[in-house]
Structure formats: C-alpha cells, structure tokens
Amino acid sequence: MPIPSTEAPELLATPSELRSWSARCHAAGLSVGMVPTMGALHAGHRALIERAVADNDRVVVTIFVSPAQFGPREDFARYPRTLDADLSLLGDVGVHAAFVPSVEAMYPPGLVTRLDISGPLGERLEGASRPGHFNGVALVVTKLLVAGLPDRAYFGQKDAQQCAVVRRLARDLDTGVEIVVCPTVRDTDGLAISSRNLYLSPEERMRALAIPSGLAEAMAQFDAGERHSSALATTVRSCLENKGLDVDYVAVVKADTFSEVETAAPTNQIVLAARIGNTRLIDVVRLGVDTAPVGRGV
Ligand code: AMP
C-alpha cells in the first residue's frame, strides 16, 4: 500500500503545470490517480480521495467549478467555494497535488471545441432537465484527462448518469484511463451527502429524507418481486410528493446507456431528481446491488 504524503499538496494552476507534474510522476515509475471535483469537499469526496490514495502512488485532486456545465439559470454564482478548508482536507488525507485552475486557464479566449454526448445518455433525464450539462461535463473531464493523463480517475455513483457519460467518453476517445466508480456516501439518516445540501433549511433537510425513504420502499418492493418499473417509480414519486417535493423525474434505467426499462432487473438503477424550495437534489440506487439507504417505513 502506498505511503500517504504528510505534506501540503503541491498547488498546480494551469493544464501545463498539471501535465508536467503527471509526467514527472510517470517518469519516476509512479502511478497517478485523479479525483475531479468542484470543491466544497465533504465526506463523499473524501471517500473517493481515500480510495485514490490507496490505489495509486500519487494522487491529484482537481477543484474547478466549471461554468460550462451550469445552465444560465442554475447556481454557478452561488455554488459554495471553500478552498482553504478543501486544501486542508487534502493535506490530511495525504493527497500529493491539487489542481486549482482559473476559468481563463481552462477556457482560454477563442475556445471553439465542443463535445456532444448524443442519444439517451446525454439527452434524457438529467440531460433533458439540464440541457447542455453533459456536453459541459464531457468537455471539462476530457480536458482534465488529457492534461493529467492519470492511470485512474475516480467518480461517485451518486452522479450515476455522469458516471455513465464519463465511462463512455473514456472509451470512445481511447483515453486509456481506468474509470473507477465509488459508492454513494450518505448521512446517517440516509440522505446522500451533497455540496448542495448546504442550501437546505432545517425544515427542508427533514423533508429531503423522503428521497432515501422513497428509494428504500421501492427497493423493498423490488426485493418482494415487483418488476414493473412504473410501479417502482410510482412508489418513489408518491413518497416525494407526500412531503411536498417537486419531482423532476423518477425512472428505472440501464446503468450503462440510461435507457428506461419497462421490466426492472438486478443492476438496473432507480434514478431521481427533485426540488425542495430552490434546491435541486438527485439520488440513485442500484437494484439488487445496493443496500437500502434507510430502513423501511422511516
Ligand atoms: P462534485 O464536486 O459535486 O462535482 O463531485 C465530485 C465527485 O464526487 C463526483 O464524482 C461526485 O459523484 C462525487 N460525489 C459527490 N457526492 C458524493 C457522495 N455523497 N458519495 C460519493 N461520491 C460523491
């Protein structure tokens, strides 16, 4: 097992600095893991980073709130930015480098190159609710992979459609990077940890628990033999609506293509997005794979 660094991470500010750092690691025969994030680091990020530190000789965490993946009416401006606390967490966990570029360093004036994630994977569910979102994700992730040339890159199952997009693009573009997907980290009450949970009032935070309990109820139904996706989705939707959440979508999908299935099977995923006040949350469970986020009837 690699020995974690005890020093503060080396700060890298431009793609060329990232490339030279990675080239130095590889020249010394060291493997490189990369964990892309938007900062405001929490226990979910920490789990990804710890896995990367365990798997690789050197780890770089990227912290960049990429405007390309936010729609014009989304929360780019108010997205939490906590760089000092983030860097101190990276030091604690033994990360070797932090890539913290400016918007100008990542998107130089005159940039015209776009990536297009087509078909259901890019255009349905999150893709339909957030037009252009996955094209923005694809562009920034590709730029990070091309600059950092990691052996492995780490992503969270919580953003399931993003994981599927990244896996696909890593393969389509022959990056040679192994994409590692890590399980969703939840608070003890079952709510998936997210930087956007900071937006919730205490009362909204309580109502948000309809998300893990709705998913748990549908999982119990599946375990009891229910295979109609529409029945499973209705269970989740009713649970959310009973607590006054504004449901964007609930669907049962194939993990790799995100096409919706009529008959649910093990490894299919129940995915959802819902609004509580001004905050939009997403969640996912893998049928027959995950344990329920909370006990039944919670
Ligand atoms: P973000 O900073 O929100 O872009 O997230 C950076 C990475 O952390 C993404 O791959 C997310 O899927 C992952 N992540 C965020 N929240 C969690 C969580 N609760 N559990 C596991 N991974 C997470």
Coordinates of C-alpha atoms and ligand atoms in Angstrom, one line a residue:
M1 CA 0.0 0.0 0.0
P2 CA 1.5 3.4 -1.0
I3 CA 2.6 5.6 1.9
P4 CA 0.4 8.8 2.0
S5 CA 2.2 12.1 1.8
T6 CA 2.2 14.1 5.0
E7 CA 2.9 17.4 3.3
A8 CA 0.6 20.0 2.0
P9 CA -0.4 19.2 -1.6
E10 CA 1.6 20.9 -4.4
L11 CA -0.6 23.6 -6.0
L12 CA -1.0 23.4 -9.8
A13 CA -2.8 26.2 -11.6
T14 CA -2.6 25.5 -15.3
P15 CA -3.1 22.5 -17.5
S16 CA 0.6 22.6 -18.5
E17 CA 1.6 22.5 -14.8
L18 CA -0.7 19.5 -14.3
R19 CA 0.8 17.8 -17.3
S20 CA 4.4 18.3 -16.1
W21 CA 3.6 17.1 -12.6
S22 CA 2.0 13.9 -14.1
A23 CA 4.9 13.4 -16.5
R24 CA 7.3 13.7 -13.5
C25 CA 5.4 11.0 -11.6
H26 CA 5.2 8.7 -14.6
A27 CA 9.0 9.2 -15.4
A28 CA 9.7 8.1 -11.8
G29 CA 7.6 4.9 -12.4
L30 CA 4.7 6.1 -10.2
S31 CA 1.1 5.6 -10.9
V32 CA -1.3 8.6 -10.9
G33 CA -4.9 8.8 -9.7
M34 CA -7.1 11.8 -10.4
V35 CA -10.2 12.9 -8.5
P36 CA -12.2 15.6 -10.3
T37 CA -14.3 17.8 -8.0
M38 CA -16.0 21.2 -7.8
G39 CA -14.6 21.7 -4.3
A40 CA -16.7 22.3 -1.1
L41 CA -15.3 19.0 -0.2
H42 CA -17.3 16.7 2.1
A43 CA -17.3 13.0 3.3
G44 CA -18.5 11.8 -0.2
H45 CA -15.4 13.4 -1.9
R46 CA -13.2 12.2 0.9
A47 CA -14.2 8.6 0.3
L48 CA -13.2 8.9 -3.4
I49 CA -9.9 10.6 -2.5
E50 CA -9.1 7.9 0.1
R51 CA -9.7 5.2 -2.4
A52 CA -7.5 7.0 -4.9
V53 CA -4.7 7.4 -2.3
A54 CA -5.0 3.6 -1.5
D55 CA -4.9 2.6 -5.2
N56 CA -2.2 4.9 -6.6
D57 CA 1.4 6.1 -5.8
R58 CA 0.4 9.7 -6.5
V59 CA -3.0 11.5 -6.4
V60 CA -4.1 14.8 -7.8
V61 CA -7.5 16.3 -6.8
T62 CA -8.9 18.9 -9.2
I63 CA -11.0 21.7 -7.8
F64 CA -12.8 23.6 -10.5
V65 CA -16.4 25.0 -10.7
S66 CA -16.8 24.7 -14.5
P67 CA -19.2 27.3 -15.9
A68 CA -19.6 25.1 -19.0
Q69 CA -21.8 22.6 -17.1
F70 CA -24.2 25.1 -15.5
G71 CA -27.2 26.4 -17.3
P72 CA -27.9 30.1 -17.4
R73 CA -30.5 29.9 -14.6
E74 CA -28.5 27.5 -12.4
D75 CA -26.4 28.0 -9.3
F76 CA -22.9 28.7 -10.7
A77 CA -22.6 32.1 -8.9
R78 CA -23.8 30.8 -5.6
Y79 CA -22.1 27.4 -5.7
P80 CA -20.2 27.0 -2.4
R81 CA -16.5 27.7 -2.6
T82 CA -14.4 26.7 0.4
L83 CA -10.8 26.5 -0.9
D84 CA -8.9 26.9 2.4
A85 CA -10.9 24.1 4.1
D86 CA -10.6 21.9 0.9
L87 CA -6.8 22.2 0.8
S88 CA -6.5 21.4 4.5
L89 CA -8.6 18.2 4.0
L90 CA -6.4 17.2 1.0
G91 CA -3.3 17.6 3.3
D92 CA -5.0 15.4 6.0
V93 CA -5.8 12.7 3.5
G94 CA -2.3 12.6 2.0
V95 CA -3.0 14.0 -1.5
H96 CA 0.1 15.0 -3.4
A97 CA -1.2 17.7 -5.7
A98 CA -4.2 20.0 -6.1
F99 CA -5.1 21.3 -9.5
V100 CA -7.0 24.6 -9.0
P101 CA -7.2 26.4 -12.3
S102 CA -8.9 29.7 -13.0
V103 CA -11.8 29.8 -15.6
E104 CA -9.4 31.5 -18.0
A105 CA -6.7 28.8 -17.6
M106 CA -9.3 26.1 -18.5
Y107 CA -11.2 28.0 -21.2
P108 CA -8.8 30.4 -23.0
P109 CA -10.5 33.1 -25.1
G110 CA -11.4 31.9 -28.5
L111 CA -12.1 28.2 -27.5
V112 CA -14.5 26.7 -30.1
T113 CA -14.2 23.0 -29.4
R114 CA -17.3 21.3 -28.1
L115 CA -18.1 17.7 -27.2
D116 CA -21.6 16.3 -27.8
I117 CA -23.0 13.4 -25.8
S118 CA -25.8 12.2 -28.0
G119 CA -28.6 9.7 -27.6
P120 CA -30.5 9.0 -24.3
L121 CA -27.3 9.0 -22.3
G122 CA -26.7 12.7 -23.0
E123 CA -30.2 13.9 -23.7
R124 CA -32.6 12.1 -21.3
L125 CA -33.3 12.6 -17.6
E126 CA -30.5 14.9 -16.2
G127 CA -29.7 15.7 -19.9
A128 CA -33.3 16.8 -20.6
S129 CA -33.6 18.8 -17.4
R130 CA -30.2 20.4 -17.8
P131 CA -29.7 21.0 -21.5
G132 CA -26.0 21.1 -22.4
H133 CA -25.0 19.9 -18.9
F134 CA -23.3 16.7 -20.1
N135 CA -21.6 18.3 -23.0
G136 CA -20.1 20.7 -20.4
V137 CA -19.1 17.8 -18.2
A138 CA -17.6 15.9 -21.1
L139 CA -15.5 18.9 -22.2
V140 CA -14.1 19.6 -18.7
V141 CA -13.5 15.9 -17.9
T142 CA -11.8 15.4 -21.3
K143 CA -9.5 18.4 -20.7
L144 CA -8.6 17.1 -17.2
L145 CA -7.8 13.6 -18.5
V146 CA -5.8 14.9 -21.5
A147 CA -3.8 17.3 -19.3
G148 CA -3.3 15.0 -16.3
L149 CA -3.0 11.6 -18.1
P150 CA -3.9 9.7 -14.9
D151 CA -3.9 5.9 -14.8
R152 CA -7.2 6.0 -13.0
A153 CA -9.9 8.6 -12.4
Y154 CA -12.5 8.4 -9.6
F155 CA -16.2 9.4 -9.7
G156 CA -19.1 9.0 -7.4
Q157 CA -22.1 6.7 -8.0
K158 CA -24.3 9.4 -6.7
D159 CA -24.0 11.2 -10.0
A160 CA -24.9 8.0 -11.9
Q161 CA -25.6 9.5 -15.3
Q162 CA -22.4 11.4 -15.1
C163 CA -20.5 8.2 -14.4
A164 CA -22.1 6.5 -17.4
V165 CA -21.2 9.5 -19.6
V166 CA -17.6 9.6 -18.3
R167 CA -17.2 5.8 -18.8
R168 CA -18.5 6.1 -22.3
L169 CA -16.3 9.1 -23.3
A170 CA -13.2 7.5 -21.8
R171 CA -13.8 4.5 -24.0
D172 CA -15.0 6.4 -27.1
L173 CA -11.9 8.7 -27.0
D174 CA -9.5 5.9 -26.4
T175 CA -8.1 7.7 -23.3
G176 CA -6.7 4.5 -21.7
V177 CA -7.8 5.9 -18.3
E178 CA -9.5 3.4 -16.0
I179 CA -12.7 5.0 -14.6
V180 CA -13.4 3.9 -11.1
V181 CA -16.9 4.4 -9.7
C182 CA -17.2 4.6 -5.9
P183 CA -20.4 4.0 -3.8
T184 CA -22.6 6.9 -2.6
V185 CA -21.7 8.2 0.8
R186 CA -24.8 9.0 2.9
D187 CA -25.5 10.8 6.1
T188 CA -26.6 8.5 9.0
D189 CA -30.3 9.3 8.2
G190 CA -29.8 8.1 4.6
L191 CA -29.6 11.4 2.7
A192 CA -26.9 11.3 0.1
I193 CA -24.2 13.9 1.0
S194 CA -24.0 16.7 -1.5
S195 CA -22.5 20.2 -1.5
R196 CA -26.0 21.4 -2.4
N197 CA -27.4 20.1 0.9
L198 CA -25.8 23.3 2.4
Y199 CA -28.7 25.2 0.7
L200 CA -31.4 23.4 2.7
S201 CA -33.1 25.0 5.7
P202 CA -33.5 22.6 8.7
E203 CA -37.2 22.1 7.7
E204 CA -36.2 21.3 4.1
R205 CA -33.5 19.0 5.2
M206 CA -36.1 16.9 7.1
R207 CA -38.4 16.8 4.1
A208 CA -35.5 15.7 1.9
L209 CA -35.5 12.4 3.8
A210 CA -38.4 11.4 1.6
I211 CA -35.7 10.7 -1.0
P212 CA -33.9 7.9 0.8
S213 CA -37.1 6.5 2.3
G214 CA -38.9 6.5 -1.1
L215 CA -36.0 4.7 -2.7
A216 CA -35.9 2.2 0.2
E217 CA -39.6 1.5 -0.2
A218 CA -39.2 0.8 -3.9
M219 CA -36.2 -1.4 -3.2
A220 CA -38.2 -3.4 -0.7
Q221 CA -41.0 -3.8 -3.4
F222 CA -38.4 -5.0 -5.9
D223 CA -37.0 -7.5 -3.3
A224 CA -40.6 -8.7 -2.8
G225 CA -40.9 -9.5 -6.5
E226 CA -42.3 -6.3 -8.1
R227 CA -40.8 -6.0 -11.6
H228 CA -42.9 -3.3 -13.2
S229 CA -40.7 -0.2 -13.4
S230 CA -43.8 2.0 -13.5
A231 CA -44.9 0.6 -10.1
L232 CA -41.5 1.2 -8.5
A233 CA -41.3 4.7 -9.9
T234 CA -44.8 5.5 -8.6
T235 CA -43.8 4.4 -5.1
V236 CA -40.9 6.8 -5.1
R237 CA -42.8 9.6 -6.7
S238 CA -45.7 9.3 -4.1
C239 CA -43.2 9.4 -1.3
L240 CA -41.6 12.6 -2.6
E241 CA -44.9 14.3 -3.4
N242 CA -46.3 13.5 0.1
K243 CA -43.5 15.6 1.6
G244 CA -44.2 18.4 -0.9
L245 CA -41.1 17.8 -3.1
D246 CA -41.4 18.9 -6.7
V247 CA -40.4 15.8 -8.7
D248 CA -38.4 16.4 -11.9
Y249 CA -38.2 12.7 -12.8
V250 CA -38.1 9.2 -11.4
A251 CA -37.1 6.4 -13.7
V252 CA -35.7 2.9 -13.8
V253 CA -32.8 2.7 -16.3
K254 CA -30.0 0.5 -17.6
A255 CA -26.7 1.5 -15.8
D256 CA -24.6 2.0 -19.0
T257 CA -27.0 3.5 -21.5
F258 CA -29.5 5.2 -19.3
S259 CA -32.3 3.9 -21.5
E260 CA -35.5 3.3 -19.5
V261 CA -36.7 -0.2 -18.9
E262 CA -40.3 -1.4 -18.6
T263 CA -39.3 -4.5 -16.6
A264 CA -36.8 -3.9 -13.8
A265 CA -33.9 -6.3 -13.3
P266 CA -31.0 -6.5 -10.9
T267 CA -28.3 -3.9 -11.7
N268 CA -30.9 -1.5 -13.2
Q269 CA -30.9 1.8 -11.3
I270 CA -33.7 3.9 -9.9
V271 CA -32.7 7.5 -10.6
L272 CA -34.5 10.6 -9.5
A273 CA -34.3 14.4 -9.3
A274 CA -36.5 16.6 -7.2
R275 CA -36.7 20.1 -6.0
I276 CA -37.1 21.3 -2.4
G277 CA -37.6 25.0 -2.5
N278 CA -34.8 26.3 -4.6
T279 CA -32.6 23.3 -4.2
R280 CA -32.4 20.5 -6.7
L281 CA -31.2 17.1 -5.4
I282 CA -30.5 13.9 -7.3
D283 CA -30.1 10.3 -6.0
V284 CA -29.9 6.8 -7.3
V285 CA -29.9 3.2 -6.0
R286 CA -28.8 0.0 -7.9
L287 CA -31.4 -2.7 -7.7
G288 CA -30.2 -6.0 -6.3
V289 CA -26.8 -4.4 -5.6
D290 CA -27.1 -1.6 -3.0
T291 CA -28.4 -1.9 0.5
A292 CA -31.4 0.3 1.1
P293 CA -30.4 3.9 2.1
V294 CA -32.7 3.7 5.2
G295 CA -34.8 1.1 6.9
R296 CA -38.4 0.6 5.7
G297 CA -41.0 3.0 6.9
V298 CA -38.5 5.6 8.1
Ligands
AMP1 P1 -18.8 17.4 -7.3 O1 -17.8 18.2 -6.5 O2 -20.2 17.5 -6.8 O3 -18.7 17.6 -8.8 O4 -18.4 15.9 -7.0 C1 -17.1 15.4 -7.3 C2 -17.2 13.9 -7.3 O5 -17.5 13.5 -6.0 C3 -18.2 13.4 -8.3 O6 -17.6 12.2 -8.9 C4 -19.3 13.0 -7.5 O7 -20.1 12.0 -8.0 C5 -18.6 12.6 -6.2 N1 -19.5 12.7 -5.0 C6 -20.3 13.8 -4.7 N2 -21.1 13.4 -3.6 C7 -20.8 12.1 -3.3 C8 -21.3 11.2 -2.3 N3 -22.2 11.6 -1.4 N4 -20.8 10.0 -2.4 C9 -19.9 9.6 -3.3 N5 -19.4 10.4 -4.2 C10 -19.8 11.7 -4.2

